[in-house]
Amino acid sequence: MDNRAIGVFDSGLGGLTAVRQIRSILPSENIIYFGDTSRVPYGGRSKEILLKYARQDVHFLRSFDIKAIVVACGTVSTNALPELRAENDLPILGVVEPACRRAVAVTKKRRVGLIATAASVRTGAYAETIRAIDPTVEVISKACPLFVPLVENGRDRPGDIVVETVAREYLEPLKDAGIDALILGCTHYPLLTDVIAQIMGPEVELIDTGAEAAWELKRTLKARDQLAGERQGEAVYCASDRPEDFGTLASRFLREDIPSVREVDIERY
Ligand code: DGL
């Protein structure tokens, strides 16, 4: 048993979709969440900058006594995970591997779609991971840069003509390619599940990377005998800018209210 907290970070508030899954799958765990709201978005940045930011985010989380880190951000998971793992002596879980394993397990047509930020798609990390699990599975990737600002502006529901038009343009080539599993490779995309499902149809399974990472976290902690004891876990929320905005947006990603948010000067880390 290990009652230390789990550190979770993201470029901003989107990673709260992963926190929601962790809280539901591992309700006894304490969580320390950091959203880098002063430097969001990460999704168009270079690998060098992402590595610098990710190292600072990890350094901040490690100022607490934590037992594992979840990189909720798809963009950091695809660009910086090997380096973060090599530099840290605690489990660091990203969102890529668990989602790829799930996709390979569910695809019957051996054709998987991936949607994510431009910086994530550029790395080819999902395709490479899937190839390593099963070389017969083909991956068709599509960067969807307009999805994040649309979600952040509340344009995420079916019937919203703007998001539906954008989503059709992004997703129809994937549908035409005959995929039967689609990895939602970005923190914000679970909020678009209904819009995406409506376009892709019931025969395409949508894979929530945050949920898969949460299951992976449970397996990892169990294998290391590090699950928390029976209790109600608590969460602490930190942000690097405008913590007062956190509550409003956060409730949409987390589906619960956040009592207080601590402001962090991330450049110090
Ligand atoms: N959190 C990012 C991701 O999952 C999306 C938002 C951003 O571009 O920073 O890739």
mmCIF file of C-alpha atoms and ligand atoms in Angstrom:
data_model
loop_
_atom_site.group_PDB
_atom_site.id
_atom_site.type_symbol
_atom_site.label_atom_id
_atom_site.label_comp_id
_atom_site.label_asym_id
_atom_site.label_seq_id
_atom_site.Cartn_x
_atom_site.Cartn_y
_atom_site.Cartn_z
ATOM 1 C CA MET A 1 0.000 0.000 0.000
ATOM 2 C CA ASP A 2 1.238 3.503 -0.818
ATOM 3 C CA ASN A 3 -0.832 6.582 0.019
ATOM 4 C CA ARG A 4 1.392 9.084 -1.776
ATOM 5 C CA ALA A 5 -0.242 11.122 -4.517
ATOM 6 C CA ILE A 6 -0.155 10.682 -8.287
ATOM 7 C CA GLY A 7 1.094 13.679 -10.275
ATOM 8 C CA VAL A 8 -0.818 14.498 -13.462
ATOM 9 C CA PHE A 9 0.054 17.261 -15.902
ATOM 10 C CA ASP A 10 -1.115 18.781 -19.146
ATOM 11 C CA SER A 11 -0.593 21.907 -21.213
ATOM 12 C CA GLY A 12 -3.764 23.316 -19.671
ATOM 13 C CA LEU A 13 -7.137 22.128 -18.488
ATOM 14 C CA GLY A 14 -7.778 19.402 -21.070
ATOM 15 C CA GLY A 15 -5.894 16.873 -18.953
ATOM 16 C CA LEU A 16 -8.780 17.018 -16.498
ATOM 17 C CA THR A 17 -10.548 14.548 -18.820
ATOM 18 C CA ALA A 18 -7.853 12.055 -17.744
ATOM 19 C CA VAL A 19 -8.215 13.094 -14.075
ATOM 20 C CA ARG A 20 -11.939 12.327 -14.329
ATOM 21 C CA GLN A 21 -11.102 8.796 -15.520
ATOM 22 C CA ILE A 22 -8.435 8.303 -12.834
ATOM 23 C CA ARG A 23 -10.847 9.450 -10.119
ATOM 24 C CA SER A 24 -13.488 7.064 -11.364
ATOM 25 C CA ILE A 25 -11.169 4.038 -11.826
ATOM 26 C CA LEU A 26 -8.961 4.745 -8.778
ATOM 27 C CA PRO A 27 -11.199 6.661 -6.333
ATOM 28 C CA SER A 28 -8.855 6.167 -3.358
ATOM 29 C CA GLU A 29 -5.883 7.895 -4.968
ATOM 30 C CA ASN A 30 -4.799 11.452 -4.156
ATOM 31 C CA ILE A 31 -3.980 13.531 -7.227
ATOM 32 C CA ILE A 32 -1.858 16.626 -7.785
ATOM 33 C CA TYR A 33 -2.764 18.209 -11.108
ATOM 34 C CA PHE A 34 -0.727 20.824 -12.914
ATOM 35 C CA GLY A 35 -2.106 22.671 -15.955
ATOM 36 C CA ASP A 36 0.438 24.857 -17.745
ATOM 37 C CA THR A 37 -2.134 27.531 -18.550
ATOM 38 C CA SER A 38 0.524 30.226 -19.083
ATOM 39 C CA ARG A 39 2.024 28.363 -22.061
ATOM 40 C CA VAL A 40 -0.966 26.491 -23.517
ATOM 41 C CA PRO A 41 -1.365 25.393 -26.323
ATOM 42 C CA TYR A 42 1.467 22.903 -26.715
ATOM 43 C CA GLY A 43 -0.039 21.327 -29.843
ATOM 44 C CA GLY A 44 1.857 23.313 -32.493
ATOM 45 C CA ARG A 45 5.243 23.565 -30.745
ATOM 46 C CA SER A 46 8.626 22.028 -31.563
ATOM 47 C CA LYS A 47 10.044 18.973 -29.833
ATOM 48 C CA GLU A 48 12.796 21.061 -28.162
ATOM 49 C CA ILE A 49 10.324 23.483 -26.575
ATOM 50 C CA LEU A 50 7.996 20.659 -25.554
ATOM 51 C CA LEU A 51 10.849 18.852 -23.852
ATOM 52 C CA LYS A 52 11.814 22.001 -21.951
ATOM 53 C CA TYR A 53 8.225 22.597 -20.807
ATOM 54 C CA ALA A 54 7.657 18.933 -19.911
ATOM 55 C CA ARG A 55 10.843 18.819 -17.804
ATOM 56 C CA GLN A 56 9.682 21.897 -15.873
ATOM 57 C CA ASP A 57 6.206 20.400 -15.392
ATOM 58 C CA VAL A 58 7.718 17.173 -14.044
ATOM 59 C CA HIS A 59 10.160 19.112 -11.855
ATOM 60 C CA PHE A 60 7.243 21.008 -10.304
ATOM 61 C CA LEU A 61 5.259 17.812 -9.640
ATOM 62 C CA ARG A 62 8.330 16.214 -8.095
ATOM 63 C CA SER A 63 8.468 18.980 -5.512
ATOM 64 C CA PHE A 64 5.651 16.919 -3.917
ATOM 65 C CA ASP A 65 6.065 13.415 -2.523
ATOM 66 C CA ILE A 66 4.496 11.517 -5.427
ATOM 67 C CA LYS A 67 4.622 7.853 -6.465
ATOM 68 C CA ALA A 68 3.907 8.128 -10.214
ATOM 69 C CA ILE A 69 3.272 10.682 -12.953
ATOM 70 C CA VAL A 70 0.634 10.563 -15.663
ATOM 71 C CA VAL A 71 1.401 12.659 -18.725
ATOM 72 C CA ALA A 72 -2.200 13.416 -19.671
ATOM 73 C CA CYS A 73 -1.116 15.614 -22.578
ATOM 74 C CA GLY A 74 -1.096 13.780 -25.904
ATOM 75 C CA THR A 75 1.453 16.202 -27.326
ATOM 76 C CA VAL A 76 3.959 15.666 -24.494
ATOM 77 C CA SER A 77 3.333 11.906 -24.525
ATOM 78 C CA THR A 78 4.277 11.706 -28.208
ATOM 79 C CA ASN A 79 7.254 14.081 -28.032
ATOM 80 C CA ALA A 80 8.984 13.711 -24.688
ATOM 81 C CA LEU A 81 8.141 10.443 -22.938
ATOM 82 C CA PRO A 82 11.428 8.498 -23.485
ATOM 83 C CA GLU A 83 13.464 11.442 -22.161
ATOM 84 C CA LEU A 84 11.214 11.973 -19.127
ATOM 85 C CA ARG A 85 11.369 8.255 -18.316
ATOM 86 C CA ALA A 86 15.150 8.109 -18.644
ATOM 87 C CA GLU A 87 15.563 11.113 -16.347
ATOM 88 C CA ASN A 88 13.174 10.067 -13.560
ATOM 89 C CA ASP A 89 13.208 7.181 -11.112
ATOM 90 C CA LEU A 90 9.438 6.753 -10.779
ATOM 91 C CA PRO A 91 6.808 5.367 -13.161
ATOM 92 C CA ILE A 92 5.875 7.891 -15.861
ATOM 93 C CA LEU A 93 2.818 6.881 -17.862
ATOM 94 C CA GLY A 94 1.825 8.471 -21.134
ATOM 95 C CA VAL A 95 -1.318 8.093 -23.186
ATOM 96 C CA VAL A 96 0.144 6.503 -26.335
ATOM 97 C CA GLU A 97 0.924 2.877 -25.446
ATOM 98 C CA PRO A 98 -2.309 2.025 -23.576
ATOM 99 C CA ALA A 99 -4.448 3.497 -26.370
ATOM 100 C CA CYS A 100 -2.482 1.653 -29.054
ATOM 101 C CA ARG A 101 -2.849 -1.665 -27.233
ATOM 102 C CA ARG A 102 -6.600 -1.136 -27.009
ATOM 103 C CA ALA A 103 -6.832 -0.160 -30.700
ATOM 104 C CA VAL A 104 -4.950 -3.275 -31.815
ATOM 105 C CA ALA A 105 -7.183 -5.415 -29.594
ATOM 106 C CA VAL A 106 -10.438 -4.067 -31.053
ATOM 107 C CA THR A 107 -9.720 -3.547 -34.761
ATOM 108 C CA LYS A 108 -11.050 -6.391 -36.896
ATOM 109 C CA LYS A 109 -10.331 -4.657 -40.193
ATOM 110 C CA ARG A 110 -6.682 -4.033 -39.125
ATOM 111 C CA ARG A 111 -7.184 -0.330 -39.866
ATOM 112 C CA VAL A 112 -6.927 2.202 -37.044
ATOM 113 C CA GLY A 113 -7.456 5.960 -37.220
ATOM 114 C CA LEU A 114 -5.633 8.506 -35.099
ATOM 115 C CA ILE A 115 -6.646 12.120 -34.533
ATOM 116 C CA ALA A 116 -4.440 14.436 -32.468
ATOM 117 C CA THR A 117 -2.617 17.771 -32.473
ATOM 118 C CA ALA A 118 -0.212 18.596 -35.315
ATOM 119 C CA ALA A 119 2.798 18.167 -32.986
ATOM 120 C CA SER A 120 1.592 14.681 -31.986
ATOM 121 C CA VAL A 121 0.835 13.496 -35.527
ATOM 122 C CA ARG A 122 4.209 14.793 -36.756
ATOM 123 C CA THR A 123 6.108 12.381 -34.489
ATOM 124 C CA GLY A 124 4.444 9.249 -35.890
ATOM 125 C CA ALA A 125 4.531 7.880 -32.318
ATOM 126 C CA TYR A 126 1.125 6.180 -32.463
ATOM 127 C CA ALA A 127 1.836 4.511 -35.824
ATOM 128 C CA GLU A 128 5.240 3.342 -34.592
ATOM 129 C CA THR A 129 3.807 1.939 -31.356
ATOM 130 C CA ILE A 130 1.027 0.105 -33.182
ATOM 131 C CA ARG A 131 3.513 -1.285 -35.718
ATOM 132 C CA ALA A 132 5.617 -2.641 -32.851
ATOM 133 C CA ILE A 133 2.555 -4.392 -31.354
ATOM 134 C CA ASP A 134 1.185 -5.695 -34.669
ATOM 135 C CA PRO A 135 2.832 -4.833 -38.009
ATOM 136 C CA THR A 136 -0.288 -5.917 -39.944
ATOM 137 C CA VAL A 137 -2.339 -3.012 -38.560
ATOM 138 C CA GLU A 138 -2.403 0.112 -40.719
ATOM 139 C CA VAL A 139 -2.681 3.537 -39.060
ATOM 140 C CA ILE A 140 -4.279 6.514 -40.779
ATOM 141 C CA SER A 141 -3.501 9.777 -38.957
ATOM 142 C CA LYS A 142 -5.060 13.209 -39.142
ATOM 143 C CA ALA A 143 -4.070 16.388 -37.297
ATOM 144 C CA CYS A 144 -7.156 18.294 -36.124
ATOM 145 C CA PRO A 145 -5.835 21.697 -34.953
ATOM 146 C CA LEU A 146 -9.230 23.403 -34.859
ATOM 147 C CA PHE A 147 -10.751 20.968 -32.381
ATOM 148 C CA VAL A 148 -8.979 22.361 -29.271
ATOM 149 C CA PRO A 149 -10.125 26.001 -29.690
ATOM 150 C CA LEU A 150 -13.637 24.844 -30.613
ATOM 151 C CA VAL A 151 -13.926 22.746 -27.453
ATOM 152 C CA GLU A 152 -12.488 25.556 -25.311
ATOM 153 C CA ASN A 153 -15.131 27.880 -26.714
ATOM 154 C CA GLY A 154 -17.938 25.480 -25.907
ATOM 155 C CA ARG A 155 -18.557 24.478 -29.555
ATOM 156 C CA ASP A 156 -18.570 20.750 -28.883
ATOM 157 C CA ARG A 157 -22.182 19.571 -29.157
ATOM 158 C CA PRO A 158 -24.016 17.851 -32.008
ATOM 159 C CA GLY A 159 -26.164 20.397 -33.837
ATOM 160 C CA ASP A 160 -23.439 23.065 -33.688
ATOM 161 C CA ILE A 161 -22.899 23.736 -37.373
ATOM 162 C CA VAL A 162 -19.349 25.061 -36.912
ATOM 163 C CA VAL A 163 -17.944 22.017 -35.124
ATOM 164 C CA GLU A 164 -19.915 19.613 -37.309
ATOM 165 C CA THR A 165 -18.527 21.188 -40.513
ATOM 166 C CA VAL A 166 -14.944 21.084 -39.209
ATOM 167 C CA ALA A 167 -15.356 17.534 -37.901
ATOM 168 C CA ARG A 168 -16.753 16.274 -41.208
ATOM 169 C CA GLU A 169 -13.792 17.730 -43.077
ATOM 170 C CA TYR A 170 -11.301 16.095 -40.700
ATOM 171 C CA LEU A 171 -13.059 12.755 -40.245
ATOM 172 C CA GLU A 172 -14.595 11.825 -43.580
ATOM 173 C CA PRO A 173 -11.238 10.747 -45.107
ATOM 174 C CA LEU A 174 -10.743 8.440 -42.095
ATOM 175 C CA LYS A 175 -14.225 7.022 -42.504
ATOM 176 C CA ASP A 176 -13.625 6.505 -46.234
ATOM 177 C CA ALA A 177 -10.365 4.701 -45.412
ATOM 178 C CA GLY A 178 -12.451 2.011 -43.687
ATOM 179 C CA ILE A 179 -11.109 2.234 -40.136
ATOM 180 C CA ASP A 180 -13.024 0.497 -37.325
ATOM 181 C CA ALA A 181 -11.149 2.016 -34.338
ATOM 182 C CA LEU A 182 -10.329 5.690 -33.814
ATOM 183 C CA ILE A 183 -7.867 6.904 -31.181
ATOM 184 C CA LEU A 184 -8.882 10.267 -29.704
ATOM 185 C CA GLY A 185 -5.245 11.277 -29.194
ATOM 186 C CA CYS A 186 -5.751 14.627 -27.486
ATOM 187 C CA THR A 187 -7.059 15.635 -24.071
ATOM 188 C CA HIS A 188 -9.922 17.705 -25.481
ATOM 189 C CA TYR A 189 -11.425 15.172 -27.860
ATOM 190 C CA PRO A 190 -13.503 13.151 -25.355
ATOM 191 C CA LEU A 191 -15.767 16.220 -25.180
ATOM 192 C CA LEU A 192 -16.403 15.766 -28.910
ATOM 193 C CA THR A 193 -17.387 12.100 -28.569
ATOM 194 C CA ASP A 194 -21.001 12.652 -29.644
ATOM 195 C CA VAL A 195 -20.037 14.773 -32.665
ATOM 196 C CA ILE A 196 -17.350 12.295 -33.732
ATOM 197 C CA ALA A 197 -19.556 9.229 -33.157
ATOM 198 C CA GLN A 198 -22.314 10.756 -35.246
ATOM 199 C CA ILE A 199 -19.933 11.097 -38.224
ATOM 200 C CA MET A 200 -17.998 7.840 -37.824
ATOM 201 C CA GLY A 201 -21.041 5.648 -37.104
ATOM 202 C CA PRO A 202 -21.529 2.796 -34.625
ATOM 203 C CA GLU A 203 -19.089 0.409 -36.319
ATOM 204 C CA VAL A 204 -16.097 2.587 -35.350
ATOM 205 C CA GLU A 205 -14.936 2.226 -31.732
ATOM 206 C CA LEU A 206 -13.715 5.510 -30.226
ATOM 207 C CA ILE A 207 -10.729 5.089 -27.909
ATOM 208 C CA ASP A 208 -10.403 7.562 -25.033
ATOM 209 C CA THR A 209 -6.672 7.845 -24.318
ATOM 210 C CA GLY A 210 -7.242 9.224 -20.794
ATOM 211 C CA ALA A 211 -9.383 6.221 -19.843
ATOM 212 C CA GLU A 212 -6.838 3.754 -21.236
ATOM 213 C CA ALA A 213 -4.038 5.555 -19.346
ATOM 214 C CA ALA A 214 -6.069 5.369 -16.128
ATOM 215 C CA TRP A 215 -6.467 1.577 -16.507
ATOM 216 C CA GLU A 216 -2.743 1.295 -17.224
ATOM 217 C CA LEU A 217 -2.037 3.326 -14.079
ATOM 218 C CA LYS A 218 -4.155 0.930 -12.033
ATOM 219 C CA ARG A 219 -2.286 -2.094 -13.447
ATOM 220 C CA THR A 220 1.092 -0.433 -12.804
ATOM 221 C CA LEU A 221 0.325 0.541 -9.199
ATOM 222 C CA LYS A 222 -1.131 -2.889 -8.472
ATOM 223 C CA ALA A 223 1.924 -4.663 -9.896
ATOM 224 C CA ARG A 224 4.183 -2.473 -7.713
ATOM 225 C CA ASP A 225 1.956 -2.944 -4.647
ATOM 226 C CA GLN A 226 1.462 0.836 -4.592
ATOM 227 C CA LEU A 227 -2.313 1.229 -4.641
ATOM 228 C CA ALA A 228 -3.660 3.578 -1.956
ATOM 229 C CA GLY A 229 -5.583 2.184 0.987
ATOM 230 C CA GLU A 230 -9.386 2.264 1.115
ATOM 231 C CA ARG A 231 -10.486 5.925 1.503
ATOM 232 C CA GLN A 232 -11.840 8.846 -0.540
ATOM 233 C CA GLY A 233 -8.951 10.304 -2.549
ATOM 234 C CA GLU A 234 -8.459 14.053 -2.791
ATOM 235 C CA ALA A 235 -7.189 16.272 -5.582
ATOM 236 C CA VAL A 236 -5.102 19.448 -5.550
ATOM 237 C CA TYR A 237 -5.199 21.660 -8.655
ATOM 238 C CA CYS A 238 -2.401 23.978 -9.787
ATOM 239 C CA ALA A 239 -2.077 26.250 -12.809
ATOM 240 C CA SER A 240 0.615 28.594 -14.142
ATOM 241 C CA ASP A 241 -1.719 31.439 -15.139
ATOM 242 C CA ARG A 242 -5.202 32.805 -14.488
ATOM 243 C CA PRO A 243 -6.222 30.265 -11.851
ATOM 244 C CA GLU A 244 -9.514 32.184 -11.574
ATOM 245 C CA ASP A 245 -10.484 30.887 -15.070
ATOM 246 C CA PHE A 246 -9.698 27.333 -14.105
ATOM 247 C CA GLY A 247 -12.923 26.644 -12.252
ATOM 248 C CA THR A 248 -15.279 27.629 -15.056
ATOM 249 C CA LEU A 249 -13.648 25.607 -17.816
ATOM 250 C CA ALA A 250 -12.473 22.834 -15.543
ATOM 251 C CA SER A 251 -15.976 21.813 -14.563
ATOM 252 C CA ARG A 252 -16.671 20.958 -18.229
ATOM 253 C CA PHE A 253 -13.627 18.709 -18.527
ATOM 254 C CA LEU A 254 -13.872 17.214 -15.049
ATOM 255 C CA ARG A 255 -17.669 17.319 -14.600
ATOM 256 C CA GLU A 256 -17.267 18.419 -10.995
ATOM 257 C CA ASP A 257 -16.517 21.741 -9.301
ATOM 258 C CA ILE A 258 -13.029 22.649 -8.198
ATOM 259 C CA PRO A 259 -12.890 24.432 -4.831
ATOM 260 C CA SER A 260 -9.516 26.187 -5.194
ATOM 261 C CA VAL A 261 -6.571 26.446 -7.560
ATOM 262 C CA ARG A 262 -2.992 27.207 -6.605
ATOM 263 C CA GLU A 263 -0.962 29.502 -8.899
ATOM 264 C CA VAL A 264 2.543 28.294 -9.815
ATOM 265 C CA ASP A 265 5.426 30.225 -11.349
ATOM 266 C CA ILE A 266 6.519 27.401 -13.660
ATOM 267 C CA GLU A 267 9.583 29.267 -14.945
ATOM 268 C CA ARG A 268 11.162 28.723 -11.512
ATOM 269 C CA TYR A 269 11.289 24.955 -12.086
HETATM 270 N N1 DGL B 1 -3.270 18.891 -24.216
HETATM 271 C C1 DGL B 1 -2.959 18.917 -25.629
HETATM 272 C C2 DGL B 1 -2.883 17.461 -26.144
HETATM 273 O O1 DGL B 1 -3.480 16.560 -25.582
HETATM 274 C C3 DGL B 1 -4.000 19.692 -26.402
HETATM 275 C C4 DGL B 1 -3.986 21.171 -26.127
HETATM 276 C C5 DGL B 1 -2.700 21.842 -26.558
HETATM 277 O O2 DGL B 1 -2.433 21.932 -27.773
HETATM 278 O O3 DGL B 1 -1.963 22.256 -25.691
HETATM 279 O O4 DGL B 1 -2.218 17.213 -27.114
#
